[in-house]
mmCIF file of C-alpha atoms in Angstrom:
data_model
loop_
_atom_site.group_PDB
_atom_site.id
_atom_site.type_symbol
_atom_site.label_atom_id
_atom_site.label_comp_id
_atom_site.label_asym_id
_atom_site.label_seq_id
_atom_site.Cartn_x
_atom_site.Cartn_y
_atom_site.Cartn_z
ATOM 1 C CA MET M 1 -19.663 36.380 34.497
ATOM 2 C CA ARG M 2 -19.655 32.777 33.111
ATOM 3 C CA ALA M 3 -23.497 32.324 33.349
ATOM 4 C CA LEU M 4 -23.815 36.027 31.297
ATOM 5 C CA LYS M 5 -21.520 34.783 28.757
ATOM 6 C CA ARG M 6 -23.398 31.454 28.188
ATOM 7 C CA LEU M 7 -26.533 33.628 27.678
ATOM 8 C CA PHE M 8 -24.842 35.565 25.090
ATOM 9 C CA ASP M 9 -23.488 32.448 23.290
ATOM 10 C CA TYR M 10 -26.900 30.676 23.511
ATOM 11 C CA PRO M 11 -27.966 31.668 20.012
ATOM 12 C CA SER M 12 -24.925 30.712 18.222
ATOM 13 C CA ARG M 13 -24.743 27.126 20.401
ATOM 14 C CA TRP M 14 -28.400 26.644 19.439
ATOM 15 C CA ARG M 15 -27.565 26.978 15.696
ATOM 16 C CA THR M 16 -24.692 24.967 15.631
ATOM 17 C CA SER M 17 -26.346 22.195 17.876
ATOM 18 C CA ARG M 18 -28.858 22.020 14.915
ATOM 19 C CA GLY M 19 -26.174 21.830 12.129
ATOM 20 C CA TYR M 20 -26.500 25.294 10.859
ATOM 21 C CA GLY M 21 -23.169 26.720 9.598
ATOM 22 C CA VAL M 22 -21.476 23.164 10.164
ATOM 23 C CA HIS M 23 -19.676 22.375 6.858
ATOM 24 C CA SER M 24 -17.879 18.981 7.643
ATOM 25 C CA PRO M 25 -20.288 16.133 6.774
ATOM 26 C CA PHE M 26 -18.623 14.343 9.633
ATOM 27 C CA ALA M 27 -19.241 16.975 11.997
ATOM 28 C CA TYR M 28 -22.732 17.621 10.784
ATOM 29 C CA ASP M 29 -23.691 14.026 11.332
ATOM 30 C CA PHE M 30 -22.080 13.523 14.465
ATOM 31 C CA ILE M 31 -23.725 16.799 16.069
ATOM 32 C CA THR M 32 -27.029 16.115 14.774
ATOM 33 C CA LYS M 33 -27.539 12.489 14.788
ATOM 34 C CA VAL M 34 -25.566 11.559 17.980
ATOM 35 C CA ILE M 35 -24.659 14.437 20.232
ATOM 36 C CA CYS M 36 -27.841 16.212 20.007
ATOM 37 C CA GLU M 37 -30.235 13.666 18.935
ATOM 38 C CA LYS M 38 -33.169 13.897 21.419
ATOM 39 C CA ASP M 39 -36.057 12.000 19.649
ATOM 40 C CA SER M 40 -34.939 8.384 19.781
ATOM 41 C CA GLU M 41 -35.613 6.224 22.675
ATOM 42 C CA TYR M 42 -32.771 3.743 22.844
ATOM 43 C CA TYR M 43 -33.418 0.330 24.330
ATOM 44 C CA ALA M 44 -31.111 0.948 27.488
ATOM 45 C CA TYR M 45 -32.243 4.488 28.348
ATOM 46 C CA ALA M 46 -34.547 3.457 31.207
ATOM 47 C CA GLU M 47 -32.034 1.153 32.884
ATOM 48 C CA ILE M 48 -29.369 3.676 32.777
ATOM 49 C CA ALA M 49 -31.642 6.380 33.963
ATOM 50 C CA ALA M 50 -32.561 4.296 36.887
ATOM 51 C CA PHE M 51 -28.822 4.172 38.183
ATOM 52 C CA CYS M 52 -28.165 7.813 37.768
ATOM 53 C CA PRO M 53 -28.454 9.478 41.195
ATOM 54 C CA ARG M 54 -30.866 12.422 40.035
ATOM 55 C CA ALA M 55 -33.474 9.694 39.040
ATOM 56 C CA ARG M 56 -32.942 6.713 41.015
ATOM 57 C CA LYS M 57 -35.757 4.663 41.904
ATOM 58 C CA ALA M 58 -36.828 3.331 45.351
ATOM 59 C CA GLY M 59 -35.151 0.307 46.181
ATOM 60 C CA PHE M 60 -31.507 1.212 45.035
ATOM 61 C CA ASN M 61 -28.995 1.692 47.738
ATOM 62 C CA GLU M 62 -26.659 4.638 47.880
ATOM 63 C CA ILE M 63 -23.468 2.504 47.394
ATOM 64 C CA PHE M 64 -22.781 4.010 43.792
ATOM 65 C CA ALA M 65 -19.805 6.473 42.954
ATOM 66 C CA GLY M 66 -21.603 8.215 40.096
ATOM 67 C CA GLN M 67 -22.972 11.237 42.263
ATOM 68 C CA ASP M 68 -22.461 13.822 39.736
ATOM 69 C CA MET M 69 -23.477 12.053 36.311
ATOM 70 C CA SER M 70 -26.872 13.467 35.200
ATOM 71 C CA VAL M 71 -29.296 11.236 32.952
ATOM 72 C CA PRO M 72 -28.811 13.430 29.881
ATOM 73 C CA GLU M 73 -24.914 12.953 30.186
ATOM 74 C CA ALA M 74 -25.265 9.289 30.737
ATOM 75 C CA TRP M 75 -27.311 8.857 27.817
ATOM 76 C CA LEU M 76 -24.865 11.116 25.501
ATOM 77 C CA LEU M 77 -22.130 8.639 26.673
ATOM 78 C CA PHE M 78 -24.112 5.773 25.588
ATOM 79 C CA ARG M 79 -24.813 7.140 22.306
ATOM 80 C CA ILE M 80 -21.379 8.301 21.630
ATOM 81 C CA LEU M 81 -20.045 4.710 22.535
ATOM 82 C CA CYS M 82 -22.701 3.026 20.224
ATOM 83 C CA TYR M 83 -21.561 5.275 17.382
ATOM 84 C CA PHE M 84 -18.023 4.619 17.747
ATOM 85 C CA HIS M 85 -18.175 1.080 18.918
ATOM 86 C CA PRO M 86 -14.330 0.945 19.963
ATOM 87 C CA ASP M 87 -12.414 -2.342 20.480
ATOM 88 C CA ASN M 88 -10.624 -0.728 23.426
ATOM 89 C CA LEU M 89 -11.416 1.862 25.983
ATOM 90 C CA LEU M 90 -9.420 3.290 28.743
ATOM 91 C CA GLU M 91 -11.367 4.508 31.817
ATOM 92 C CA VAL M 92 -9.791 6.999 33.833
ATOM 93 C CA GLY M 93 -11.253 7.377 37.371
ATOM 94 C CA ASN M 94 -12.941 3.811 37.591
ATOM 95 C CA GLY M 95 -15.521 2.716 40.241
ATOM 96 C CA HIS M 96 -18.351 4.558 38.690
ATOM 97 C CA GLU M 97 -21.564 2.404 38.657
ATOM 98 C CA VAL M 98 -23.452 4.562 36.145
ATOM 99 C CA THR M 99 -20.695 4.381 33.614
ATOM 100 C CA ASN M 100 -20.164 0.522 34.328
ATOM 101 C CA ILE M 101 -23.860 0.228 33.360
ATOM 102 C CA VAL M 102 -23.286 2.432 30.185
ATOM 103 C CA LEU M 103 -20.354 0.301 29.096
ATOM 104 C CA ASN M 104 -21.975 -2.962 29.701
ATOM 105 C CA ARG M 105 -25.114 -2.007 27.670
ATOM 106 C CA ALA M 106 -23.325 0.159 24.836
ATOM 107 C CA VAL M 107 -20.320 -1.992 24.022
ATOM 108 C CA PRO M 108 -20.258 -5.323 26.075
ATOM 109 C CA ASN M 109 -17.487 -6.830 23.938
ATOM 110 C CA THR M 110 -15.204 -3.853 24.248
ATOM 111 C CA LYS M 111 -12.182 -4.337 26.156
ATOM 112 C CA VAL M 112 -11.915 -2.105 28.981
ATOM 113 C CA HIS M 113 -8.511 -0.949 30.310
ATOM 114 C CA ILE M 114 -8.650 0.762 33.723
ATOM 115 C CA TRP M 115 -6.094 3.445 34.360
ATOM 116 C CA HIS M 116 -3.553 3.287 37.190
ATOM 117 C CA PRO M 117 -0.465 5.161 37.197
ATOM 118 C CA ASP M 118 1.791 2.343 38.052
ATOM 119 C CA ARG M 119 0.662 0.401 35.153
ATOM 120 C CA HIS M 120 0.395 3.260 32.581
ATOM 121 C CA PRO M 121 1.694 4.135 29.968
ATOM 122 C CA ASP M 122 0.423 0.728 28.930
ATOM 123 C CA PRO M 123 2.298 -0.016 25.523
ATOM 124 C CA ALA M 124 -0.512 -2.656 24.702
ATOM 125 C CA LEU M 125 -3.032 -0.112 24.230
ATOM 126 C CA LEU M 126 -0.905 2.196 21.839
ATOM 127 C CA GLY M 127 -1.350 1.505 18.337
ATOM 128 C CA LYS M 128 -4.819 -0.005 18.615
ATOM 129 C CA THR M 129 -7.457 1.052 16.196
ATOM 130 C CA GLU M 130 -9.151 4.260 17.419
ATOM 131 C CA PRO M 131 -8.887 3.773 21.236
ATOM 132 C CA PHE M 132 -11.674 5.529 23.323
ATOM 133 C CA VAL M 133 -10.663 7.350 26.497
ATOM 134 C CA LEU M 134 -13.236 8.119 29.000
ATOM 135 C CA ILE M 135 -11.833 10.633 31.601
ATOM 136 C CA ASN M 136 -14.298 10.810 34.749
ATOM 137 C CA GLN M 137 -11.521 12.463 37.067
ATOM 138 C CA PHE M 138 -7.889 12.162 38.072
ATOM 139 C CA HIS M 139 -5.654 12.601 40.872
ATOM 140 C CA THR M 140 -3.291 15.681 40.285
ATOM 141 C CA SER M 141 -0.182 13.648 41.453
ATOM 142 C CA TYR M 142 -0.204 11.610 38.364
ATOM 143 C CA GLU M 143 -1.355 14.535 35.853
ATOM 144 C CA ASN M 144 2.047 14.584 34.087
ATOM 145 C CA ILE M 145 1.993 10.872 33.434
ATOM 146 C CA LEU M 146 -1.531 10.977 32.264
ATOM 147 C CA GLU M 147 -0.819 13.848 29.822
ATOM 148 C CA LYS M 148 2.274 11.939 28.598
ATOM 149 C CA TYR M 149 0.229 8.942 27.843
ATOM 150 C CA ILE M 150 -2.528 10.641 26.074
ATOM 151 C CA GLY M 151 0.109 12.712 23.998
ATOM 152 C CA GLN M 152 1.257 9.089 22.839
ATOM 153 C CA LEU M 153 -2.121 8.265 22.018
ATOM 154 C CA LEU M 154 -2.611 11.327 20.068
ATOM 155 C CA THR M 155 0.624 10.862 18.006
ATOM 156 C CA GLY M 156 -0.499 7.631 17.088
ATOM 157 C CA GLY M 157 -3.283 9.547 14.894
ATOM 158 C CA ASN M 158 -6.653 8.089 15.741
ATOM 159 C CA SER M 159 -8.295 8.177 19.115
ATOM 160 C CA VAL M 160 -11.627 9.522 20.772
ATOM 161 C CA TYR M 161 -11.888 11.229 24.206
ATOM 162 C CA PHE M 162 -14.684 11.855 26.464
ATOM 163 C CA VAL M 163 -13.772 14.346 29.337
ATOM 164 C CA ARG M 164 -16.253 14.946 32.129
ATOM 165 C CA ASN M 165 -16.640 17.551 34.826
ATOM 166 C CA LEU M 166 -15.076 20.503 32.904
ATOM 167 C CA ASN M 167 -16.991 23.134 34.790
ATOM 168 C CA THR M 168 -16.494 21.776 38.369
ATOM 169 C CA LEU M 169 -12.742 20.533 38.357
ATOM 170 C CA PRO M 170 -10.245 22.997 36.998
ATOM 171 C CA LYS M 171 -7.669 19.806 36.613
ATOM 172 C CA MET M 172 -10.411 18.461 33.913
ATOM 173 C CA ALA M 173 -10.742 21.841 32.209
ATOM 174 C CA GLN M 174 -6.745 21.832 32.012
ATOM 175 C CA LEU M 175 -6.501 18.449 30.707
ATOM 176 C CA TRP M 176 -9.378 19.195 27.964
ATOM 177 C CA LYS M 177 -7.397 22.200 26.905
ATOM 178 C CA PHE M 178 -3.985 19.984 26.670
ATOM 179 C CA ILE M 179 -6.100 17.253 24.466
ATOM 180 C CA THR M 180 -7.507 19.817 22.315
ATOM 181 C CA SER M 181 -4.498 21.759 21.601
ATOM 182 C CA ALA M 182 -1.842 18.853 21.168
ATOM 183 C CA THR M 183 -2.534 18.337 17.524
ATOM 184 C CA ASP M 184 -3.183 20.138 14.394
ATOM 185 C CA PHE M 185 -6.131 17.816 13.540
ATOM 186 C CA GLY M 186 -9.173 16.416 15.241
ATOM 187 C CA MET M 187 -12.466 17.939 16.188
ATOM 188 C CA GLY M 188 -13.733 18.942 19.578
ATOM 189 C CA PHE M 189 -17.427 19.353 20.717
ATOM 190 C CA THR M 190 -18.253 20.768 24.189
ATOM 191 C CA ASP M 191 -20.916 22.539 25.959
ATOM 192 C CA GLY M 192 -18.562 23.592 28.738
ATOM 193 C CA TYR M 193 -19.435 20.863 30.961
ATOM 194 C CA THR M 194 -18.457 17.959 28.800
ATOM 195 C CA GLY M 195 -16.062 17.631 26.065
ATOM 196 C CA ILE M 196 -15.626 15.168 23.159
ATOM 197 C CA PHE M 197 -12.730 15.214 21.264
ATOM 198 C CA VAL M 198 -12.390 13.154 17.928
ATOM 199 C CA ALA M 199 -8.365 13.077 17.044
ATOM 200 C CA ARG M 200 -8.651 11.598 13.555
ATOM 201 C CA LYS M 201 -5.824 12.713 11.190
ATOM 202 C CA GLY M 202 -8.215 13.170 8.305
ATOM 203 C CA LEU M 203 -10.169 15.802 10.139
ATOM 204 C CA PRO M 204 -9.161 19.510 10.269
ATOM 205 C CA HIS M 205 -8.634 21.030 13.712
ATOM 206 C CA GLN M 206 -11.767 22.721 14.850
ATOM 207 C CA MET M 207 -14.023 23.355 17.709
ATOM 208 C CA PHE M 208 -17.950 23.177 18.097
ATOM 209 C CA TYR M 209 -19.589 24.882 20.955
ATOM 210 C CA LEU M 210 -23.117 23.288 21.448
ATOM 211 C CA LEU M 211 -26.088 22.832 23.531
ATOM 212 C CA MET M 212 -25.727 19.139 24.714
#
């Protein structure tokens, strides 16, 4: 049923991915020049691809945790980090060698905060200028703590979220729903697998369904 729905939604997603019908200048630029940009060859693309499991070169051993990250998703994360260039980043579900490479190559000077339920909510991150939250996965035992902290960040007005595994982990889809419905401002962009939510108070609340 899900595959059939995606088939019917394909024409609409194709048009939106190319900017048709997108009236917000921010959303248009973000969609066409960052999320769905396919033509440029970024300087770190080859190195990032080499660490992704589906394109790993001979000689890399199998110690890495990023088994489910595809090359396109890793490149997408890289482009988005380069676009926002956050001063602070909170990573939920650390220990992912692919994301470590992406962070190091895209935003080497960004201060990375690793989520731990015993240390969060972390008041040091609240009030920072547009913190970036990368959510790979989380344990359901601290779901309420995580939602509470994200709620505090959203109340602050400006933050950006990159949520992975929406189609494979129900808890991730539920968290994505929480993030995108917790405010009356901000824009969400998703292909059903990955979600990006830009929680800026100056943006109207709107969702865009794309082909990433």
